[in-house]
Coordinates of C-alpha atoms and ligand atoms in Angstrom, one line a residue:
M1 CA 16.4 24.2 -45.6
T2 CA 16.0 27.8 -45.9
S3 CA 15.7 29.6 -42.3
S4 CA 15.5 33.3 -41.2
V5 CA 18.2 33.0 -38.9
R6 CA 21.0 35.4 -39.3
V7 CA 23.4 35.7 -36.5
R8 CA 26.6 37.6 -36.1
Y9 CA 29.9 37.8 -34.1
A10 CA 30.8 41.4 -33.6
P11 CA 34.4 41.6 -32.5
S12 CA 35.9 45.0 -31.5
P13 CA 39.8 44.7 -32.6
T14 CA 41.0 45.8 -29.2
G15 CA 43.1 42.9 -28.0
F16 CA 44.2 39.1 -28.8
P17 CA 41.3 36.6 -29.3
H18 CA 40.2 35.8 -25.7
V19 CA 38.6 32.7 -24.9
G20 CA 35.4 34.1 -23.7
N21 CA 34.9 36.1 -26.9
I22 CA 35.6 33.3 -29.0
R23 CA 33.1 31.1 -27.3
T24 CA 30.5 34.0 -28.3
A25 CA 31.4 33.5 -31.7
F26 CA 31.0 29.9 -31.5
F27 CA 27.8 29.7 -30.0
N28 CA 26.4 32.0 -32.7
W29 CA 28.0 30.0 -35.5
L30 CA 26.6 26.9 -33.9
F31 CA 23.1 28.2 -33.8
A32 CA 23.3 29.1 -37.3
R33 CA 24.7 25.9 -38.5
H34 CA 21.8 24.3 -36.4
C35 CA 19.1 26.4 -37.8
G36 CA 20.5 26.2 -41.4
G37 CA 20.8 29.9 -41.1
K38 CA 23.3 32.4 -41.8
F39 CA 26.5 33.3 -39.8
I40 CA 28.2 36.8 -40.4
V41 CA 31.4 38.7 -38.9
R42 CA 31.4 42.3 -38.3
V43 CA 34.3 44.2 -37.0
E44 CA 33.4 47.0 -34.8
D45 CA 36.3 49.1 -35.0
T46 CA 34.7 52.4 -34.0
D47 CA 36.7 53.3 -30.8
V48 CA 39.8 54.4 -32.7
A49 CA 41.9 55.0 -29.8
R50 CA 41.5 51.3 -28.7
T51 CA 42.0 49.7 -31.9
V52 CA 45.2 47.3 -31.9
Q53 CA 46.9 46.5 -35.0
G54 CA 46.8 43.0 -35.8
A55 CA 43.7 42.3 -33.6
L56 CA 41.8 41.4 -36.3
E57 CA 43.8 39.3 -38.3
G58 CA 44.5 37.4 -34.8
I59 CA 40.5 36.9 -34.3
L60 CA 40.0 35.8 -37.8
E61 CA 42.8 33.2 -37.4
G62 CA 41.5 32.0 -34.3
L63 CA 37.8 31.5 -36.0
R64 CA 39.5 29.5 -38.8
W65 CA 41.6 27.4 -36.7
L66 CA 38.5 26.2 -34.7
G67 CA 36.6 25.7 -38.2
I68 CA 34.3 28.7 -37.8
D69 CA 33.4 30.0 -41.4
W70 CA 31.2 32.8 -42.1
D71 CA 28.5 33.0 -45.0
E72 CA 28.9 36.4 -46.6
G73 CA 30.7 39.8 -46.5
P74 CA 32.4 42.1 -48.9
E75 CA 35.0 40.4 -51.2
V76 CA 38.5 40.4 -50.2
G77 CA 41.0 38.4 -52.5
G78 CA 38.4 36.3 -53.9
D79 CA 36.9 35.3 -50.6
F80 CA 34.3 37.0 -47.9
G81 CA 35.8 39.4 -45.7
P82 CA 34.1 40.7 -42.5
Y83 CA 32.1 43.6 -42.7
V84 CA 34.0 46.6 -41.3
Q85 CA 32.1 49.5 -39.5
S86 CA 34.9 52.1 -40.1
K87 CA 34.1 51.6 -43.9
R88 CA 30.5 52.4 -43.3
L89 CA 30.7 55.7 -41.4
A90 CA 28.3 57.4 -44.2
I91 CA 25.7 55.2 -43.2
Y92 CA 25.8 56.3 -39.5
H93 CA 26.0 59.8 -40.2
G94 CA 23.0 59.9 -42.1
M95 CA 21.0 57.6 -39.6
A96 CA 22.2 60.1 -36.7
N97 CA 21.0 63.1 -38.7
D98 CA 17.7 61.5 -38.9
L99 CA 17.4 61.2 -35.5
V100 CA 18.0 64.6 -35.0
Q101 CA 15.5 66.0 -37.6
N102 CA 12.7 63.6 -35.8
G103 CA 13.4 64.9 -32.6
N104 CA 15.2 61.8 -31.2
A105 CA 18.5 63.1 -30.8
Y106 CA 20.4 66.3 -30.4
Y107 CA 23.8 68.1 -30.9
C108 CA 25.6 68.6 -27.8
H109 CA 28.5 71.3 -27.9
C110 CA 29.7 70.7 -24.1
P111 CA 33.3 71.0 -24.0
S112 CA 35.3 68.3 -22.5
E113 CA 36.1 70.3 -19.2
R114 CA 32.6 70.8 -18.7
L115 CA 31.7 67.0 -18.8
E116 CA 34.6 66.4 -16.5
A117 CA 33.4 69.0 -14.0
I118 CA 30.3 67.4 -14.1
R119 CA 31.5 63.9 -13.5
A120 CA 34.0 65.1 -10.5
A121 CA 30.7 66.7 -9.2
Q122 CA 28.8 63.6 -9.4
T123 CA 31.3 61.5 -8.1
A124 CA 32.1 63.8 -5.0
A125 CA 28.3 63.8 -4.2
K126 CA 28.3 60.0 -4.8
Q127 CA 25.8 60.1 -7.6
P128 CA 25.9 58.0 -10.8
P129 CA 27.7 59.4 -13.5
G130 CA 25.8 60.9 -16.3
Y131 CA 25.4 63.8 -18.7
D132 CA 23.5 66.8 -17.2
R133 CA 21.4 67.1 -20.4
H134 CA 22.0 70.8 -20.8
C135 CA 22.2 70.9 -24.6
R136 CA 19.2 68.8 -24.8
D137 CA 16.6 71.3 -25.6
L138 CA 18.8 73.9 -26.8
G139 CA 18.1 73.1 -30.6
L140 CA 21.9 73.4 -31.6
G141 CA 23.3 72.6 -34.9
P142 CA 26.4 70.8 -36.0
E143 CA 29.9 72.5 -35.2
P144 CA 33.2 71.1 -34.7
G145 CA 33.7 69.2 -31.6
A146 CA 30.1 68.6 -31.4
V147 CA 28.4 65.2 -30.6
I148 CA 24.9 63.7 -31.2
R149 CA 23.3 62.6 -28.1
Y150 CA 20.2 60.4 -27.8
K151 CA 17.2 62.0 -26.2
M152 CA 16.5 59.3 -23.6
P153 CA 12.9 59.2 -22.6
L154 CA 12.7 60.6 -19.0
S155 CA 10.0 58.1 -17.6
G156 CA 8.9 54.6 -18.4
R157 CA 10.6 51.4 -18.7
T158 CA 12.3 49.4 -21.2
A159 CA 11.3 45.6 -21.1
F160 CA 12.3 42.7 -23.1
N161 CA 12.1 38.8 -23.4
D162 CA 15.8 37.6 -23.5
L163 CA 15.9 34.0 -24.6
I164 CA 18.3 33.0 -21.5
R165 CA 17.5 35.1 -19.0
G166 CA 13.7 35.6 -19.6
E167 CA 12.0 39.0 -18.6
V168 CA 14.5 41.7 -18.3
S169 CA 13.3 45.4 -17.7
F170 CA 14.9 48.5 -17.0
D171 CA 13.9 51.8 -15.8
N172 CA 14.4 54.6 -18.6
A173 CA 15.0 57.2 -15.9
V174 CA 18.4 55.6 -15.0
L175 CA 19.7 55.6 -18.4
D176 CA 21.8 58.4 -19.7
D177 CA 21.4 60.5 -23.0
F178 CA 24.3 58.6 -24.4
V179 CA 26.4 59.6 -27.5
L180 CA 25.5 58.5 -30.6
L181 CA 28.2 60.1 -32.8
K182 CA 31.4 61.1 -31.5
S183 CA 33.2 64.2 -32.2
D184 CA 35.8 62.4 -34.1
G185 CA 32.9 61.7 -36.6
Y186 CA 33.0 57.8 -35.6
P187 CA 29.6 56.5 -34.3
T188 CA 29.5 55.0 -30.9
Y189 CA 29.3 51.3 -30.4
H190 CA 25.2 51.6 -29.6
L191 CA 24.7 53.6 -33.0
A192 CA 26.5 51.5 -35.3
N193 CA 25.8 48.1 -33.6
V194 CA 22.0 48.6 -33.7
I195 CA 22.0 50.0 -37.4
D196 CA 24.0 47.2 -38.8
D197 CA 22.0 44.7 -36.9
H198 CA 19.1 46.0 -38.7
L199 CA 20.6 46.3 -42.1
M200 CA 22.1 43.1 -41.8
Q201 CA 18.9 41.6 -40.9
I202 CA 20.1 39.9 -37.9
S203 CA 17.3 37.7 -36.1
H204 CA 19.1 37.1 -32.8
V205 CA 21.7 38.8 -31.1
M206 CA 23.7 36.3 -28.9
R207 CA 26.4 38.0 -27.0
A208 CA 27.7 38.1 -23.5
E209 CA 26.1 39.1 -20.4
E210 CA 28.2 42.0 -20.2
W211 CA 26.2 43.8 -22.8
L212 CA 23.0 43.2 -21.1
S213 CA 22.8 46.7 -19.7
S214 CA 23.2 48.1 -23.2
T215 CA 20.3 46.4 -24.5
P216 CA 17.4 48.7 -23.2
K217 CA 19.3 51.4 -24.9
H218 CA 19.7 49.4 -28.2
L219 CA 15.7 48.8 -28.0
L220 CA 14.8 52.4 -27.4
L221 CA 17.2 53.2 -30.5
Y222 CA 15.4 50.5 -32.5
N223 CA 12.1 52.2 -31.7
S224 CA 13.2 55.6 -32.7
F225 CA 14.3 54.3 -36.1
G226 CA 10.9 52.4 -36.5
Y227 CA 12.7 49.0 -36.8
T228 CA 11.8 45.9 -35.5
P229 CA 14.3 44.7 -32.9
P230 CA 16.0 41.5 -33.1
T231 CA 15.6 38.9 -30.4
F232 CA 18.2 38.8 -27.7
A233 CA 20.3 36.2 -25.9
H234 CA 22.8 37.0 -23.3
L235 CA 25.3 34.2 -22.8
P236 CA 26.4 33.5 -19.1
I237 CA 29.4 35.1 -17.6
I238 CA 32.7 32.9 -17.5
L239 CA 34.3 32.6 -14.0
G240 CA 37.5 30.7 -13.1
P241 CA 37.3 27.6 -10.9
D242 CA 37.7 30.1 -7.7
R243 CA 34.6 32.1 -9.1
A244 CA 36.6 35.3 -9.7
K245 CA 36.3 37.1 -13.0
L246 CA 38.2 34.9 -15.6
S247 CA 41.7 36.2 -15.9
K248 CA 44.9 35.0 -17.5
R249 CA 45.8 33.1 -14.4
H250 CA 42.9 30.8 -15.0
G251 CA 44.5 30.1 -18.4
A252 CA 42.0 32.3 -20.1
V253 CA 44.4 33.4 -22.7
S254 CA 44.2 34.0 -26.6
I255 CA 42.8 31.2 -28.5
L256 CA 46.0 31.1 -30.7
E257 CA 48.1 30.3 -27.6
Y258 CA 46.1 27.3 -27.1
R259 CA 46.6 26.4 -30.6
D260 CA 50.4 27.1 -30.4
K261 CA 50.6 24.9 -26.9
G262 CA 49.2 22.0 -28.9
Y263 CA 45.5 21.8 -28.2
L264 CA 43.6 20.4 -30.7
P265 CA 40.7 22.4 -32.4
E266 CA 38.1 19.9 -32.0
A267 CA 38.9 19.5 -28.3
M268 CA 39.1 23.4 -27.7
A269 CA 35.9 23.6 -29.6
N270 CA 34.1 20.7 -27.4
F271 CA 35.3 22.7 -24.2
L272 CA 34.3 26.1 -25.4
A273 CA 30.5 24.4 -26.1
L274 CA 30.5 23.6 -22.6
L275 CA 31.1 27.0 -21.2
G276 CA 27.3 27.6 -20.6
W277 CA 25.6 25.0 -22.9
A278 CA 25.0 21.5 -22.0
Y279 CA 23.4 18.7 -23.6
D280 CA 22.4 17.0 -20.1
D281 CA 24.0 16.6 -16.8
K282 CA 26.6 14.0 -17.9
T283 CA 27.7 14.0 -21.8
E284 CA 30.8 15.8 -22.1
I285 CA 32.4 14.5 -25.5
F286 CA 30.6 16.2 -28.6
S287 CA 31.9 16.3 -32.1
I288 CA 31.5 19.5 -34.0
K289 CA 28.9 17.5 -35.9
E290 CA 27.0 16.4 -32.7
L291 CA 27.2 20.1 -31.3
I292 CA 25.5 21.5 -34.5
E293 CA 22.9 18.8 -34.3
N294 CA 22.2 19.7 -30.4
F295 CA 22.8 23.1 -30.2
T296 CA 19.9 24.9 -29.0
I297 CA 19.7 28.5 -27.0
E298 CA 17.2 26.7 -24.4
R299 CA 20.3 24.5 -23.5
V300 CA 22.2 27.6 -22.6
S301 CA 22.1 28.1 -19.0
Q302 CA 21.7 31.4 -17.1
T303 CA 24.3 30.6 -14.5
A304 CA 28.0 31.2 -14.6
A305 CA 30.3 28.8 -16.7
I306 CA 33.2 28.0 -14.9
F307 CA 36.5 27.7 -16.9
N308 CA 38.4 24.9 -15.7
A309 CA 41.9 24.5 -17.3
D310 CA 42.4 20.9 -16.2
K311 CA 39.2 19.8 -17.8
L312 CA 40.5 21.3 -21.0
D313 CA 43.7 19.1 -20.5
W314 CA 41.8 16.1 -19.6
M315 CA 39.8 16.6 -22.9
N316 CA 42.5 17.4 -24.8
G317 CA 44.3 14.3 -23.8
G318 CA 41.3 12.0 -24.7
Y319 CA 40.9 13.7 -28.3
I320 CA 44.6 13.1 -28.6
R321 CA 44.6 9.4 -27.7
R322 CA 41.6 9.0 -30.1
L323 CA 43.6 10.3 -32.9
T324 CA 44.7 7.4 -35.4
S325 CA 48.3 6.9 -35.1
D326 CA 48.9 8.4 -38.8
D327 CA 47.0 11.6 -37.8
F328 CA 48.7 12.1 -34.5
L329 CA 52.0 11.9 -36.2
A330 CA 51.0 14.5 -39.1
R331 CA 49.9 16.8 -36.0
A332 CA 52.5 16.2 -33.6
L333 CA 55.6 16.2 -35.8
P334 CA 55.7 20.2 -36.4
F335 CA 55.5 20.6 -32.4
M336 CA 58.4 18.0 -32.2
K337 CA 60.7 19.9 -34.6
K338 CA 59.8 23.1 -33.0
G339 CA 59.6 22.2 -29.4
L340 CA 62.9 20.2 -28.7
P341 CA 65.7 22.1 -26.8
E342 CA 68.5 23.9 -28.9
E343 CA 70.9 21.5 -27.7
V344 CA 69.6 18.9 -29.7
A345 CA 71.1 18.8 -33.3
R346 CA 68.9 19.8 -36.3
P347 CA 67.7 18.8 -38.7
L348 CA 66.0 16.0 -36.8
D349 CA 66.2 12.6 -38.3
N350 CA 62.6 12.0 -39.5
D351 CA 62.6 8.4 -39.4
Y352 CA 63.8 8.4 -35.9
V353 CA 61.3 11.1 -34.9
K354 CA 58.6 8.7 -36.4
K355 CA 59.6 5.9 -34.2
V356 CA 59.5 8.0 -31.1
L357 CA 56.2 9.9 -31.6
P358 CA 53.8 6.6 -31.0
L359 CA 55.5 5.9 -27.7
V360 CA 54.0 9.2 -26.5
H361 CA 50.7 9.1 -28.1
E362 CA 49.0 7.7 -25.2
R363 CA 50.4 10.0 -22.5
A364 CA 50.5 13.6 -24.3
K365 CA 48.0 15.9 -22.9
T366 CA 48.9 18.5 -25.5
L367 CA 50.6 18.4 -28.8
A368 CA 53.7 20.1 -27.3
D369 CA 54.2 17.5 -24.4
V370 CA 55.7 15.3 -27.2
A371 CA 58.9 17.7 -27.0
S372 CA 59.2 18.0 -23.4
M373 CA 62.3 17.3 -21.3
E374 CA 60.1 14.8 -19.3
S375 CA 59.0 12.9 -22.1
T376 CA 61.1 12.7 -25.2
W377 CA 64.3 14.7 -24.6
F378 CA 66.4 11.6 -23.8
F379 CA 65.9 10.1 -27.0
F380 CA 67.8 13.1 -28.5
N381 CA 70.2 13.9 -26.1
D382 CA 73.1 11.7 -24.9
N383 CA 73.8 13.9 -21.7
I384 CA 70.9 12.6 -19.7
E385 CA 71.5 13.7 -16.1
Y386 CA 70.0 12.4 -13.2
D387 CA 71.1 11.8 -9.4
A388 CA 72.6 8.2 -8.9
A389 CA 70.0 7.8 -6.1
L390 CA 67.3 7.5 -8.8
L391 CA 68.6 4.4 -10.0
I392 CA 68.3 2.8 -6.5
D393 CA 65.0 1.1 -5.4
K394 CA 63.8 1.8 -1.9
K395 CA 64.3 -1.9 -0.8
M396 CA 67.9 -2.1 -2.3
D397 CA 71.0 -1.0 -1.8
R398 CA 73.8 0.3 -3.8
R399 CA 75.9 -2.8 -4.3
Q400 CA 72.6 -4.9 -5.1
T401 CA 71.5 -2.3 -7.7
L402 CA 75.2 -2.3 -9.0
D403 CA 75.4 -6.3 -9.3
M404 CA 71.9 -6.2 -11.0
L405 CA 72.6 -3.8 -13.6
E406 CA 76.0 -5.6 -14.2
T407 CA 74.3 -8.7 -14.8
A408 CA 71.5 -7.0 -17.1
C409 CA 74.3 -5.5 -19.1
A410 CA 76.4 -8.5 -19.6
R411 CA 73.1 -10.4 -21.0
L412 CA 71.8 -7.4 -23.1
E413 CA 75.4 -7.1 -24.8
V414 CA 75.1 -10.8 -26.3
L415 CA 71.5 -10.1 -27.7
E416 CA 71.6 -10.1 -31.4
A417 CA 68.0 -8.5 -31.8
F418 CA 67.3 -5.7 -29.9
D419 CA 63.1 -5.4 -30.2
A420 CA 60.7 -4.9 -27.5
A421 CA 59.5 -8.5 -27.7
T422 CA 63.2 -10.3 -27.2
L423 CA 64.1 -7.4 -24.5
E424 CA 60.8 -8.3 -22.6
A425 CA 61.7 -12.3 -22.9
L426 CA 65.2 -11.5 -21.7
L427 CA 64.6 -9.2 -18.9
R428 CA 61.4 -10.7 -17.0
P429 CA 62.8 -14.1 -16.3
L430 CA 66.3 -12.2 -15.5
A431 CA 64.7 -10.3 -12.4
D432 CA 63.4 -14.0 -11.2
E433 CA 67.0 -15.3 -11.7
I434 CA 68.5 -12.6 -9.8
G435 CA 66.0 -12.7 -7.1
V436 CA 64.5 -9.1 -7.3
K437 CA 61.0 -7.6 -8.4
A438 CA 60.5 -7.3 -12.0
G439 CA 59.7 -3.7 -11.0
Q440 CA 63.2 -3.3 -9.3
L441 CA 65.2 -4.4 -12.3
F442 CA 63.1 -2.3 -14.7
G443 CA 62.9 1.0 -12.9
A444 CA 66.8 0.6 -12.5
I445 CA 67.3 0.3 -16.4
R446 CA 64.5 3.0 -17.0
T447 CA 66.6 5.5 -15.1
A448 CA 69.9 4.4 -16.5
V449 CA 68.6 4.7 -20.2
T450 CA 66.3 7.7 -19.8
G451 CA 67.3 9.5 -16.6
L452 CA 63.8 9.8 -15.5
T453 CA 61.3 7.5 -13.7
A454 CA 58.3 7.8 -15.7
T455 CA 58.7 7.1 -19.4
P456 CA 56.8 5.4 -22.3
P457 CA 56.8 1.8 -22.2
L458 CA 60.3 0.6 -21.2
F459 CA 61.0 -2.2 -23.7
Q460 CA 59.8 0.0 -26.7
T461 CA 61.6 2.7 -25.6
M462 CA 65.0 0.5 -25.4
E463 CA 64.1 -0.7 -29.0
V464 CA 64.0 2.8 -30.1
L465 CA 67.0 3.8 -28.5
G466 CA 68.9 1.0 -29.8
K467 CA 71.4 -1.2 -28.5
T468 CA 74.5 1.0 -28.5
T469 CA 72.8 3.8 -27.0
C470 CA 71.3 1.6 -24.2
L471 CA 74.4 -0.5 -23.3
D472 CA 76.4 3.1 -23.3
R473 CA 73.9 4.6 -20.7
I474 CA 73.5 1.6 -18.5
G475 CA 77.5 1.4 -18.5
K476 CA 77.5 5.2 -17.3
A477 CA 74.9 4.0 -14.7
I478 CA 77.1 1.5 -13.5
G479 CA 79.8 3.9 -13.3
K480 CA 77.8 6.2 -11.1
L481 CA 77.1 3.3 -8.5
R482 CA 80.8 2.3 -8.4
Ligands
LIG1 N1 31.8 45.0 -30.3 C1 31.1 44.1 -29.2 C2 32.1 43.5 -28.6 O1 33.2 43.7 -28.6 C3 29.8 43.6 -29.6 C4 28.7 43.2 -28.6 C5 27.6 42.8 -29.3 O2 27.6 41.7 -29.6 O3 26.4 43.7 -29.4 O4 31.9 42.2 -28.1

């Protein structure tokens, strides 16, 4: 199927790949894949002062991690690189000059002190900031330090039909004679963005709502160039559960941080898709394939999306549980190796790790959970620390607990096999025999061998720990109670 749909993700390399920004990339990619169109990446690095070293690499790494691939671009090492605006300056210069020639733009020589003074006066008078159009009709030419500004129509309205927001219209009179080409020779976002969307034959511009107020400027520019504008679709803003602007404290951090914390890319993709898009009001779990099949712009909502980190944890836990044991093992192994505390001797015994991991498969919310102190540390560290009170059930006293553990210890000592089934066959009836509840006996043994009150299934845990370790730890528990 050939399609005329061409969309782009146009990040500015000014920081880490924020989840909101990656959502924009993902929606564009899903739309392209749904329509059989093309998806490109264009780096908008025209703000030299704000460009951050390494930011682009982080953004591309985030895309690759999620499986977002792009379809064309200049060749870099046998692969497609993204388009990069700073390598296209000559194009923007030529086009800005054309606009000056045909009377749609002009050179402005105003020194920065003058612009600052205007701004200060406007602020004092509580007027909106904006250039006072001093150079607009002076017919100035180029000179060092000059900028090129757009000659904004002084009246009329600029309206367009946004695929998500419907009819949007702006009064031209409130728009400024904005800068097209800066004094450092770089284009502004507006100029480069419009020229590239045209030259790259972008059919749909899908971007965050914060760019909505730039769109009338862009439409006027398209008009001045004699270009047909693309169709616009502004994605809803993302808020925290408290409806405040999304920030770090809501968990809105770099997408790579989620990777490093052990979120699965397929869970992250599913979660991102639901930030502003929905299939219906109940279905929440979608594979990438299903997202591609069902992604349409009509299903993108106008209302703010809420970023709920608990929901992401829930979703990630579900994706982890649905992994096959082999897949879980393969993905969790690096987290185990990296995540266990320094006190645990390295290198880890691979065979032992492979016995431990399946026990936490059901409980892990993230892959990093497999190496947390509360989940698996006790498998690797003999110095488990806990308060003796934890051994004693609410309805029992110290003496009873001590007797119970001593009996259990004696019976465990004579066991030949130490597998989960044997342990269960021994300990369940033993509770009856002693006259305590199974939970009371198991609880004390659990704390004795793990130091914790919530752990993976007890008998399997004991099997993996092995007889010597279990008896040794129960012995220590008995010592604590004496
Ligand atoms: N460079 C802009 C950004 O950082 C692109 C906005 C747009 O998509 O037009 O988000």
